[in-house]
CSV table of C-alpha atoms and ligand atoms in Angstrom, one decimal:
chain,number,residue,atom,x,y,z
T,925,MET,CA,118.6,95.1,122.4
T,926,ARG,CA,115.1,96.5,122.0
T,927,GLN,CA,113.9,97.1,118.4
T,928,ILE,CA,110.8,98.3,116.6
T,929,LEU,CA,110.1,96.2,113.5
T,930,TRP,CA,108.4,98.6,111.3
T,931,PHE,CA,106.4,96.7,108.6
T,932,ARG,CA,105.5,98.9,105.7
T,933,ARG,CA,105.5,97.3,102.3
T,934,ASP,CA,106.8,93.9,103.4
T,935,LEU,CA,103.7,92.4,105.0
T,936,ARG,CA,105.0,88.8,105.4
T,937,VAL,CA,106.9,86.6,107.8
T,938,GLU,CA,108.8,84.5,105.2
T,939,ASP,CA,111.9,85.9,103.6
T,940,SER,CA,111.7,88.9,105.8
T,941,ALA,CA,114.9,91.0,106.4
T,942,LEU,CA,113.2,92.4,109.5
T,943,LEU,CA,112.7,89.0,111.2
T,944,GLN,CA,116.2,87.9,110.1
T,945,ASN,CA,118.0,90.8,111.5
T,946,ALA,CA,115.9,91.3,114.7
T,947,LYS,CA,117.6,90.6,118.0
T,948,ASP,CA,116.3,89.9,121.5
T,949,LYS,CA,113.2,92.0,122.3
T,950,VAL,CA,111.0,93.4,119.5
T,951,LEU,CA,107.9,95.5,119.0
T,952,PRO,CA,106.5,94.8,115.5
T,953,ILE,CA,104.3,97.7,114.3
T,954,PHE,CA,102.3,98.9,111.2
T,955,ILE,CA,101.2,102.5,110.8
T,956,PHE,CA,98.3,103.6,108.7
T,957,ASP,CA,99.9,106.9,107.9
T,958,LYS,CA,97.5,109.8,108.2
T,959,ASN,CA,99.6,111.9,105.8
T,960,ILE,CA,99.0,109.4,103.1
T,961,LEU,CA,95.5,108.2,104.0
T,962,ASN,CA,93.9,111.6,104.4
T,963,SER,CA,94.4,112.4,100.7
T,964,LEU,CA,92.8,109.2,99.4
T,965,PRO,CA,89.2,108.7,98.4
T,966,LYS,CA,87.1,106.9,101.0
T,967,GLU,CA,86.5,103.9,98.8
T,968,ASP,CA,90.2,103.4,98.1
T,969,LYS,CA,90.6,99.7,97.1
T,970,ARG,CA,94.2,99.7,98.1
T,971,VAL,CA,93.5,100.6,101.7
T,972,ASN,CA,91.0,97.8,101.8
T,973,PHE,CA,93.6,95.4,100.5
T,974,ILE,CA,96.3,96.6,102.8
T,975,TYR,CA,93.9,96.5,105.8
T,976,LYS,CA,93.1,92.9,105.1
T,977,SER,CA,96.8,92.1,104.6
T,978,VAL,CA,97.8,93.8,107.9
T,979,ILE,CA,95.2,91.7,109.8
T,980,LYS,CA,96.6,88.6,108.1
T,981,LEU,CA,100.2,89.6,109.1
T,982,LYS,CA,99.1,90.1,112.7
T,983,LYS,CA,97.7,86.6,112.8
T,984,GLU,CA,100.9,85.1,111.1
T,985,LEU,CA,103.1,87.0,113.7
T,986,GLN,CA,100.9,85.6,116.5
T,987,LYS,CA,101.5,82.1,115.2
T,988,ILE,CA,105.2,82.5,115.7
T,989,GLY,CA,104.8,84.0,119.2
T,990,LEU,CA,105.0,87.6,118.2
T,991,ASP,CA,102.2,90.2,117.5
T,992,LEU,CA,101.6,93.5,115.6
T,993,ALA,CA,100.7,96.8,117.1
T,994,VAL,CA,98.6,98.7,114.5
T,995,PHE,CA,98.4,102.6,114.6
T,996,TYR,CA,96.4,105.2,112.7
T,997,ALA,CA,98.6,108.3,113.1
T,998,GLU,CA,101.4,110.3,111.7
T,999,PRO,CA,104.6,108.3,111.9
T,1000,LYS,CA,106.4,111.1,113.8
T,1001,GLU,CA,103.8,111.0,116.6
T,1002,VAL,CA,104.0,107.2,116.9
T,1003,PHE,CA,107.8,107.2,117.2
T,1004,THR,CA,107.8,110.1,119.6
T,1005,THR,CA,105.5,108.0,121.9
T,1006,LEU,CA,107.3,104.7,121.4
T,1007,GLN,CA,110.7,106.3,122.1
T,1008,LYS,CA,109.7,106.3,125.8
T,1009,LEU,CA,109.9,102.5,125.8
T,1010,ASN,CA,113.7,102.6,125.7
T,1011,ILE,CA,113.9,101.5,122.1
T,1012,ASP,CA,117.4,101.2,120.6
T,1013,GLU,CA,116.6,101.1,116.9
T,1014,VAL,CA,114.0,100.8,114.2
T,1015,LEU,CA,114.3,98.1,111.5
T,1016,CYS,CA,112.5,98.6,108.3
T,1017,SER,CA,112.8,98.0,104.6
T,1018,VAL,CA,114.2,100.6,102.2
T,1019,ASP,CA,111.7,102.7,100.2
T,1020,PHE,CA,113.2,104.9,97.5
T,1021,ASP,CA,110.3,107.2,96.7
T,1022,SER,CA,110.6,110.8,97.7
T,1023,TYR,CA,107.9,111.0,100.4
T,1024,ALA,CA,109.3,107.8,102.1
T,1025,LYS,CA,112.8,109.2,102.0
T,1026,LYS,CA,111.7,112.5,103.7
T,1027,ARG,CA,109.6,110.6,106.2
T,1028,ASP,CA,112.4,108.3,107.2
T,1029,LYS,CA,114.8,111.2,107.7
T,1030,GLU,CA,112.4,112.7,110.2
T,1031,ILE,CA,112.0,109.5,112.1
T,1032,GLU,CA,115.7,109.0,112.3
T,1033,LYS,CA,116.0,112.2,114.3
T,1034,ILE,CA,113.8,110.4,117.0
T,1035,ILE,CA,115.2,106.8,116.9
T,1036,PRO,CA,118.1,105.4,114.8
T,1037,ILE,CA,116.9,103.5,111.7
T,1038,LYS,CA,118.4,100.4,110.1
T,1039,ARG,CA,117.2,99.8,106.6
T,1040,TYR,CA,117.1,96.6,104.7
T,1041,LEU,CA,116.5,95.9,101.0
T,1042,ASP,CA,113.5,93.7,101.3
T,1043,SER,CA,111.2,94.6,98.4
T,1044,PHE,CA,113.7,94.0,95.6
T,1045,ILE,CA,116.2,91.4,94.6
T,1046,LEU,CA,119.0,93.7,93.8
T,1047,ASP,CA,120.7,96.5,95.7
T,1048,PRO,CA,120.9,99.2,93.1
T,1049,LYS,CA,124.3,100.3,94.6
T,1050,ASP,CA,125.9,97.0,93.7
T,1051,HIS,CA,125.4,96.9,89.9
T,1052,LEU,CA,127.4,99.5,88.0
T,1053,LYS,CA,129.0,99.5,84.6
T,1054,LYS,CA,132.8,98.9,84.3
T,1055,ASP,CA,133.2,102.7,84.3
T,1056,LYS,CA,131.4,102.8,87.7
T,1057,THR,CA,128.4,104.6,86.4
T,1058,PRO,CA,124.9,103.2,86.5
T,1059,TYR,CA,123.3,101.4,83.5
T,1060,LYS,CA,120.6,103.5,81.7
T,1061,VAL,CA,119.3,100.8,79.3
T,1062,PHE,CA,117.5,97.6,80.3
T,1063,THR,CA,119.2,95.0,78.1
T,1064,PRO,CA,122.8,95.6,79.1
T,1065,PHE,CA,121.7,95.9,82.7
T,1066,PHE,CA,119.8,92.6,82.5
T,1067,ASN,CA,122.7,90.9,80.7
T,1068,SER,CA,125.1,92.0,83.3
T,1069,LEU,CA,123.1,90.0,85.9
T,1070,ASP,CA,123.6,86.6,84.4
T,1071,ALA,CA,125.0,85.2,87.6
T,1072,ILE,CA,121.8,86.0,89.4
T,1073,THR,CA,119.2,85.4,86.7
T,1074,GLN,CA,120.6,82.1,85.6
T,1075,ALA,CA,120.7,80.7,89.2
T,1076,ALA,CA,118.2,77.9,89.8
T,1077,ASN,CA,117.4,79.1,93.3
T,1078,ILE,CA,118.5,82.0,95.5
T,1079,GLU,CA,118.7,81.6,99.2
T,1080,LEU,CA,115.9,83.2,101.2
T,1081,LYS,CA,116.3,85.1,104.5
T,1082,LYS,CA,116.0,83.0,107.6
T,1083,ARG,CA,114.0,84.1,110.5
T,1084,ASN,CA,115.6,84.6,114.0
T,1085,TYR,CA,113.7,82.1,116.2
T,1086,ASN,CA,114.8,83.6,119.5
T,1087,LEU,CA,112.8,86.8,119.6
T,1088,LYS,CA,110.7,88.0,122.5
T,1089,LEU,CA,107.9,90.5,122.4
T,1090,ILE,CA,108.2,93.8,124.1
T,1091,ASP,CA,105.3,94.4,126.6
T,1092,PHE,CA,102.7,96.5,124.9
T,1093,ASP,CA,99.0,96.7,124.4
T,1094,TYR,CA,98.7,95.0,121.0
T,1095,SER,CA,94.9,94.8,121.1
T,1096,ASN,CA,94.0,98.2,119.9
T,1097,THR,CA,93.7,97.5,116.1
T,1098,PRO,CA,91.7,100.2,114.4
T,1099,THR,CA,88.8,99.2,112.2
T,1100,LEU,CA,88.7,100.1,108.5
T,1101,GLU,CA,85.8,102.4,109.3
T,1102,SER,CA,87.7,104.2,112.0
T,1103,LEU,CA,90.4,104.9,109.4
T,1104,GLY,CA,87.7,106.7,107.5
T,1105,PHE,CA,87.3,104.1,104.7
T,1106,LYS,CA,84.5,102.1,103.4
T,1107,LYS,CA,84.6,98.4,102.6
T,1108,THR,CA,84.8,97.9,98.9
T,1109,THR,CA,84.7,94.9,96.6
T,1110,LEU,CA,88.1,93.8,95.4
T,1111,PRO,CA,88.8,92.0,92.2
T,1112,ASP,CA,88.5,88.2,92.7
T,1113,PHE,CA,92.2,87.5,92.3
T,1114,LEU,CA,92.9,89.7,95.4
T,1115,GLU,CA,90.9,87.3,97.5
T,1116,LYS,CA,93.5,84.6,96.7
T,1117,ASP,CA,96.8,84.4,98.4
T,1118,ALA,CA,100.1,84.9,96.5
T,1119,PHE,CA,101.0,81.2,96.3
T,1120,CYS,CA,97.5,80.3,95.0
T,1121,LEU,CA,98.1,82.9,92.2
T,1122,LEU,CA,101.5,81.5,91.4
T,1123,GLU,CA,100.2,78.0,91.3
T,1124,GLU,CA,97.5,79.0,88.8
T,1125,PHE,CA,100.2,80.9,86.8
T,1126,SER,CA,102.6,77.9,86.8
T,1127,LYS,CA,100.3,76.2,84.3
T,1128,LYS,CA,100.7,79.2,81.9
T,1129,VAL,CA,104.4,80.0,82.3
T,1130,GLU,CA,105.3,78.1,79.2
T,1131,THR,CA,103.0,80.1,76.9
T,1132,TYR,CA,103.4,83.4,78.8
T,1133,GLU,CA,105.7,85.0,76.2
T,1134,VAL,CA,103.3,84.4,73.3
T,1135,GLN,CA,100.0,84.9,75.2
T,1136,ARG,CA,100.6,87.7,77.6
T,1137,ASP,CA,99.7,90.6,75.3
T,1138,TYR,CA,96.2,89.3,74.6
T,1139,PHE,CA,94.5,91.4,77.2
T,1140,TYR,CA,91.2,89.6,77.1
T,1141,LYS,CA,93.0,86.4,78.2
T,1142,GLU,CA,94.2,85.7,81.7
T,1143,ALA,CA,97.8,84.9,80.6
T,1144,SER,CA,99.9,86.9,83.1
T,1145,SER,CA,100.6,86.1,86.8
T,1146,LYS,CA,98.5,88.9,88.4
T,1147,ILE,CA,101.1,88.9,91.2
T,1148,SER,CA,101.9,92.7,91.1
T,1149,VAL,CA,99.6,93.8,93.9
T,1150,HIS,CA,100.8,91.1,96.3
T,1151,LEU,CA,104.3,92.0,95.3
T,1152,ARG,CA,103.7,95.7,95.8
T,1153,PHE,CA,102.7,95.2,99.4
T,1154,GLY,CA,105.2,92.5,100.1
T,1155,LEU,CA,102.8,89.6,100.7
T,1156,ILE,CA,105.4,87.7,98.7
T,1157,SER,CA,109.0,88.7,98.0
T,1158,PRO,CA,110.4,88.9,94.5
T,1159,LEU,CA,112.9,86.2,95.5
T,1160,MET,CA,110.1,83.9,96.5
T,1161,ILE,CA,108.5,84.4,93.1
T,1162,PHE,CA,111.9,83.9,91.4
T,1163,ASN,CA,112.5,80.6,93.2
T,1164,TYR,CA,108.9,79.4,92.6
T,1165,ILE,CA,108.8,80.1,88.9
T,1166,LYS,CA,112.3,79.0,88.1
T,1167,ARG,CA,111.3,75.4,88.6
T,1168,PHE,CA,109.2,75.5,85.4
T,1169,PRO,CA,110.4,75.1,81.8
T,1170,ASN,CA,110.6,78.3,79.7
T,1171,SER,CA,110.4,80.6,82.7
T,1172,ASP,CA,113.1,82.9,81.3
T,1173,PHE,CA,110.8,85.4,79.7
T,1174,PHE,CA,108.8,85.8,82.9
T,1175,ILE,CA,112.0,86.2,84.9
T,1176,ARG,CA,113.1,88.9,82.5
T,1177,GLU,CA,109.8,90.8,83.2
T,1178,LEU,CA,110.4,90.5,86.9
T,1179,PHE,CA,113.7,92.3,86.3
T,1180,TRP,CA,112.0,95.3,84.6
T,1181,ARG,CA,110.7,96.0,88.1
T,1182,GLU,CA,114.3,95.8,89.4
T,1183,PHE,CA,115.5,98.0,86.6
T,1184,TYR,CA,113.0,100.8,87.3
T,1185,ASN,CA,113.8,100.7,91.0
T,1186,TYR,CA,117.5,100.9,90.0
T,1187,ILE,CA,116.8,103.9,87.8
T,1188,LEU,CA,114.8,105.8,90.4
T,1189,PHE,CA,117.5,105.1,93.0
T,1190,HIS,CA,120.3,106.4,90.8
T,1191,PHE,CA,118.3,109.2,89.1
T,1192,PRO,CA,115.8,110.4,91.8
T,1193,ASN,CA,115.0,113.4,89.7
T,1194,SER,CA,113.4,111.2,87.1
T,1195,GLN,CA,110.3,111.3,89.4
T,1196,PHE,CA,109.8,114.9,88.3
T,1197,GLU,CA,111.8,115.5,85.1
T,1198,ASN,CA,112.2,114.0,81.7
T,1199,PHE,CA,114.9,111.4,82.1
T,1200,ASN,CA,116.4,112.2,78.7
T,1201,GLY,CA,116.5,115.9,79.5
T,1202,ILE,CA,114.4,117.1,76.6
T,1203,ASN,CA,112.1,120.1,77.2
T,1204,ILE,CA,108.7,119.5,75.7
T,1205,LYS,CA,105.8,122.0,75.5
T,1206,TRP,CA,102.9,119.7,76.4
T,1207,ASN,CA,99.2,120.2,75.6
T,1208,GLU,CA,97.7,121.7,78.8
T,1209,ASP,CA,94.0,121.3,77.8
T,1210,LYS,CA,92.1,120.1,80.8
T,1211,GLU,CA,89.1,118.8,78.9
T,1212,ASP,CA,91.3,116.5,76.8
T,1213,PHE,CA,92.9,115.1,79.9
T,1214,GLU,CA,89.5,114.6,81.6
T,1215,ARG,CA,88.1,112.7,78.5
T,1216,TRP,CA,91.1,110.4,78.7
T,1217,CYS,CA,90.6,109.8,82.5
T,1218,LYS,CA,86.9,109.1,82.1
T,1219,GLY,CA,87.3,106.8,79.1
T,1220,GLU,CA,85.3,109.1,76.8
T,1221,THR,CA,87.8,109.5,73.9
T,1222,GLY,CA,85.7,107.8,71.3
T,1223,ILE,CA,88.3,105.1,70.8
T,1224,PRO,CA,87.0,101.8,72.0
T,1225,ILE,CA,90.2,100.2,73.3
T,1226,ILE,CA,91.2,103.3,75.2
T,1227,ASP,CA,87.8,103.9,76.7
T,1228,ALA,CA,87.4,100.2,77.7
T,1229,ALA,CA,90.9,100.3,79.4
T,1230,MET,CA,90.3,103.5,81.3
T,1231,ARG,CA,86.8,102.7,82.4
T,1232,HIS,CA,88.0,99.3,83.6
T,1233,LEU,CA,90.8,100.9,85.5
T,1234,ASN,CA,88.3,103.4,87.1
T,1235,LYS,CA,86.0,100.6,88.2
T,1236,THR,CA,88.5,97.9,89.3
T,1237,GLY,CA,91.9,99.5,89.9
T,1238,VAL,CA,93.3,97.0,87.4
T,1239,MET,CA,94.8,97.5,83.9
T,1240,HIS,CA,96.6,94.9,81.7
T,1241,ASN,CA,100.2,95.8,80.8
T,1242,ARG,CA,99.5,96.0,77.0
T,1243,LEU,CA,96.6,98.4,77.7
T,1244,ARG,CA,98.8,100.5,80.0
T,1245,MET,CA,101.2,100.9,77.1
T,1246,VAL,CA,98.4,101.8,74.7
T,1247,VAL,CA,96.6,104.4,76.8
T,1248,ALA,CA,100.0,105.9,77.9
T,1249,SER,CA,101.1,106.2,74.3
T,1250,PHE,CA,97.7,107.8,73.4
T,1251,LEU,CA,97.9,110.3,76.2
T,1252,THR,CA,101.5,111.4,75.5
T,1253,LYS,CA,101.7,111.0,71.8
T,1254,ASN,CA,98.3,111.6,70.3
T,1255,LEU,CA,96.9,114.0,72.9
T,1256,PHE,CA,100.4,115.3,73.6
T,1257,ILE,CA,99.7,115.6,77.4
T,1258,ASP,CA,102.6,115.4,79.9
T,1259,TRP,CA,103.4,111.9,81.1
T,1260,LYS,CA,103.4,113.2,84.7
T,1261,LYS,CA,99.7,113.8,84.5
T,1262,GLY,CA,99.1,110.2,83.4
T,1263,GLU,CA,101.5,108.9,86.0
T,1264,GLU,CA,99.7,110.8,88.8
T,1265,TYR,CA,96.3,109.5,87.6
T,1266,PHE,CA,97.6,105.9,87.6
T,1267,ALA,CA,99.1,106.4,91.0
T,1268,LEU,CA,95.7,107.3,92.3
T,1269,LYS,CA,93.9,104.4,90.6
T,1270,LEU,CA,96.2,101.4,90.2
T,1271,LEU,CA,96.0,98.7,92.9
T,1272,ASP,CA,99.6,97.7,92.1
T,1273,PHE,CA,100.8,101.3,92.0
T,1274,GLU,CA,104.6,101.2,92.5
T,1275,ALA,CA,106.3,104.6,92.1
T,1276,SER,CA,109.4,103.3,90.4
T,1277,SER,CA,107.7,101.0,87.9
T,1278,ASN,CA,105.0,103.6,87.2
T,1279,ILE,CA,107.4,106.5,86.6
T,1280,GLY,CA,109.8,104.4,84.6
T,1281,SER,CA,107.0,102.9,82.4
T,1282,TRP,CA,105.4,106.3,81.8
T,1283,GLN,CA,108.7,107.8,80.8
T,1284,TRP,CA,109.3,104.8,78.5
T,1285,SER,CA,105.8,105.3,77.0
T,1286,ALA,CA,106.4,109.0,76.5
T,1287,SER,CA,109.9,108.4,75.0
T,1288,THR,CA,111.4,110.6,77.6
T,1289,GLY,CA,112.8,107.7,79.6
T,1290,ALA,CA,115.6,105.2,79.9
T,1291,ASP,CA,115.0,103.5,76.6
T,1292,ALA,CA,117.1,102.5,73.5
T,1293,VAL,CA,114.3,102.9,71.0
T,1294,PRO,CA,114.0,106.2,69.2
T,1295,TYR,CA,111.3,108.7,69.9
T,1296,PHE,CA,108.9,107.9,67.1
T,1297,ARG,CA,107.3,104.7,68.6
T,1298,VAL,CA,103.6,105.6,68.7
T,1299,PHE,CA,101.0,102.8,69.2
T,1300,ASN,CA,98.1,102.9,66.9
T,1301,PRO,CA,95.2,102.0,69.2
T,1302,TYR,CA,93.1,100.5,66.4
T,1303,THR,CA,95.9,98.2,65.2
T,1304,GLN,CA,96.4,97.2,68.9
T,1305,SER,CA,92.8,96.3,69.4
T,1306,LYS,CA,92.7,94.4,66.2
T,1307,LYS,CA,95.8,92.4,67.1
T,1308,PHE,CA,95.1,91.7,70.7
T,1309,ASP,CA,91.3,91.7,71.1
T,1310,LYS,CA,90.1,90.8,67.6
T,1311,ASP,CA,86.6,89.7,68.7
T,1312,GLY,CA,86.2,92.7,71.1
T,1313,ILE,CA,85.8,90.4,74.1
T,1314,PHE,CA,87.4,92.8,76.5
T,1315,ILE,CA,86.0,95.9,74.9
T,1316,LYS,CA,82.4,94.5,75.0
T,1317,SER,CA,82.8,93.3,78.6
T,1318,VAL,CA,83.5,96.9,79.7
T,1319,ILE,CA,81.6,99.2,77.3
T,1320,LYS,CA,78.0,98.0,77.5
T,1321,GLU,CA,76.7,100.3,74.8
T,1322,LEU,CA,78.9,98.5,72.3
T,1323,LYS,CA,77.8,95.1,73.3
T,1324,GLU,CA,75.8,94.5,70.2
T,1325,VAL,CA,78.2,96.2,67.8
T,1326,ASP,CA,80.2,94.1,65.2
T,1327,SER,CA,83.6,93.8,66.7
T,1328,LYS,CA,85.3,94.5,63.4
T,1329,LEU,CA,84.2,98.2,63.7
T,1330,PHE,CA,86.2,98.6,67.0
T,1331,HIS,CA,89.4,98.5,64.9
T,1332,ILE,CA,88.5,101.1,62.4
T,1333,GLU,CA,88.6,104.8,63.2
T,1334,ASN,CA,85.1,106.3,63.9
T,1335,ALA,CA,83.4,103.2,62.4
T,1336,VAL,CA,81.3,102.4,65.5
T,1337,GLN,CA,80.0,106.0,65.4
T,1338,ARG,CA,78.4,105.5,62.0
T,1339,ASN,CA,75.8,103.3,63.6
T,1340,LEU,CA,72.9,105.7,64.5
T,1341,PHE,CA,71.6,103.5,67.2
T,1342,VAL,CA,74.8,103.6,69.2
T,1343,ASP,CA,75.4,106.4,71.6
T,1344,TYR,CA,79.2,106.7,71.5
T,1345,PRO,CA,81.3,109.9,71.0
T,1346,LYS,CA,83.3,110.7,67.9
T,1347,ALA,CA,87.1,110.0,68.3
T,1348,MET,CA,88.6,113.1,69.9
T,1349,VAL,CA,91.6,113.1,67.6
T,1350,ASP,CA,92.6,111.8,64.2
T,1351,ILE,CA,95.2,109.1,64.9
T,1352,SER,CA,97.4,109.7,61.9
T,1353,LEU,CA,97.4,113.5,62.1
T,1354,SER,CA,98.1,113.6,65.9
T,1355,ARG,CA,100.9,111.0,65.4
T,1356,LYS,CA,102.5,113.3,62.8
T,1357,ARG,CA,102.1,116.3,65.0
T,1358,SER,CA,103.6,114.6,67.9
T,1359,ILE,CA,106.7,113.4,65.9
T,1360,GLU,CA,107.2,117.0,64.8
T,1361,LYS,CA,107.0,118.4,68.3
T,1362,TYR,CA,109.4,115.8,69.6
T,1363,LYS,CA,111.8,116.6,66.8
T,1364,GLU,CA,111.6,120.3,67.7
T,1365,ALA,CA,112.0,119.7,71.4
T,1366,LYS,CA,115.1,117.4,70.8
T,1367,ASN,CA,116.7,119.9,68.4
T,1368,GLU,CA,116.1,122.8,70.9
T,1369,THR,CA,117.6,120.7,73.8
T,1370,LEU,CA,120.7,119.4,71.9
B,2126,FAD,C1,102.3,103.1,81.8
B,2126,FAD,C2,102.6,102.0,82.7
B,2126,FAD,C3,102.5,102.1,84.1
B,2126,FAD,C4,102.8,101.0,84.9
B,2126,FAD,N1,102.7,101.1,86.3
B,2126,FAD,C5,103.0,100.1,87.1
B,2126,FAD,C6,102.9,100.2,88.5
B,2126,FAD,O1,102.5,101.2,89.1
B,2126,FAD,N2,103.2,99.1,89.3
B,2126,FAD,C7,103.6,97.9,88.7
B,2126,FAD,O2,103.8,96.9,89.4
B,2126,FAD,N3,103.7,97.8,87.4
B,2126,FAD,C8,103.5,98.8,86.6
B,2126,FAD,N4,103.6,98.7,85.2
B,2126,FAD,C9,104.1,97.4,84.6
B,2126,FAD,C10,103.1,96.3,84.3
B,2126,FAD,O3,102.1,96.8,83.6
B,2126,FAD,C11,102.6,95.6,85.5
B,2126,FAD,O4,103.6,95.2,86.4
B,2126,FAD,C12,101.8,94.3,85.1
B,2126,FAD,O5,100.7,94.7,84.3
B,2126,FAD,C13,101.2,93.6,86.4
B,2126,FAD,O6,100.5,92.5,86.0
B,2126,FAD,P1,101.1,91.0,86.3
B,2126,FAD,O7,101.5,90.9,87.7
B,2126,FAD,O8,100.0,90.1,85.8
B,2126,FAD,O9,102.4,91.0,85.4
B,2126,FAD,P2,103.2,89.8,84.7
B,2126,FAD,O10,103.2,90.0,83.3
B,2126,FAD,O11,102.8,88.5,85.3
B,2126,FAD,O12,104.7,90.1,85.2
B,2126,FAD,C14,105.2,89.7,86.5
B,2126,FAD,C15,105.7,90.8,87.3
B,2126,FAD,O13,106.9,91.4,86.6
B,2126,FAD,C16,106.9,92.8,86.8
B,2126,FAD,N5,106.7,93.5,85.6
B,2126,FAD,C17,106.2,93.0,84.4
B,2126,FAD,N6,106.3,93.9,83.5
B,2126,FAD,C18,106.8,95.0,84.0
B,2126,FAD,C19,107.1,96.3,83.5
B,2126,FAD,N7,106.9,96.7,82.2
B,2126,FAD,N8,107.7,97.2,84.4
B,2126,FAD,C20,107.9,96.9,85.6
B,2126,FAD,N9,107.6,95.7,86.2
B,2126,FAD,C21,107.1,94.8,85.4
B,2126,FAD,C22,105.7,93.1,87.8
B,2126,FAD,O14,106.2,93.1,89.1
B,2126,FAD,C23,104.8,91.9,87.5
B,2126,FAD,O15,103.9,91.7,88.6
B,2126,FAD,C24,103.2,99.8,84.3
B,2126,FAD,C25,103.3,99.7,82.9
B,2126,FAD,C26,103.0,100.7,82.1
B,2126,FAD,C27,103.1,100.6,80.7
């Protein structure tokens, strides 16, 4: 048997379905896909992180007697060339997003593909309701998984130790510059490996449920980027964290990721359409959207969150909820525009979680709560960043301002010495308008 092991978003050797299912002679590869890379900005932080992780994977594979051939090309070209090496099949992990599905179909015409579920704990096909239809709401979905979520430990995949490397020139690894990208500074936590992050987090697991929303504190795991690119598997995280008291709440969060992947698998159209089927006439104003993107809305918490995202590629979960609610409920702009913007910027961008969470925020998604949940950004900053620690760390022009003013509409702007725009919408009026429009859309659809 001669197999290609196509590493994509599973850049690890531990708990690897590819290394478990591989047989005899293997050619491990990674492709920097031109179709994806060519549309990205040259300072893209994710490419920097992936590049570093691919080099690390190559070294780890070398340590176990294997290697990694790294390509910069269109996948179709790579497989057309590699086919000539008498390859029987390609092993890779499943990817449910629409580009990945289309790409894999094309490759399958060249060499047969075997797919393994390696980036998620659950196989979405396996967990249906009694009536054999998929769950649409998180809590019953999660409750149905007791047998898994209550386990103390889940067995990891074991590597096949009897693999031999197919003869190939493994030395031609492209440089980051030859991929057309510049070296950029990554946030400090991305310089640490996944287990180092988990070890740090293990001291906070007990207080996670209470502390995690305070976005100026470092109370969450920060594991999402490593998880996204498979430097660690969700099962490895599950097993690691389960050892600590009061880990249930964190485990539940981990299963939101599973849930959104499940939803995208069963309802692939939710990538493009409102999940709940309502037909909304969104605000198409380009300037409104741009002000949100740039963090120039005149609302300190929103601006700090967006400017921080633009600069670092990182945004805290609570802030994601606040800015998403503001875009879809107060500015009444289509969630798909926000989703696309996050996809471009977030270091941990994961299509299923991003789409699911945006639909949740826009009240168009898989959610039991009625449509009128609208976050008030001022109440949110007062509650979770009372002293304006995060806001001041990002918006330098507000550094000397009394933090109490951040939590009152247009209060900062009353200070003549501060150059800060007036809030672009009245929160209460825009909230009312949004509720009316949702009602209309719902009534028209039903
Ligand atoms: C509008 C919006 C867009 C989002 N887009 C993404 C995205 O593209 N990629 C992404 O990984 N997460 C996304 N999230 C979920 C969440 O914000 C991040 O997973 C979290 O902030 C990552 O930080 P952490 O690893 O410290 O999380 P922790 O709080 O430590 O949680 C641990 C892990 O659980 C999972 N998780 C936690 N909360 C959620 C959630 N609500 N939905 C799905 N998974 C969750 C993540 O894998 C996370 O790494 C989005 C949330 C919102 C509201």
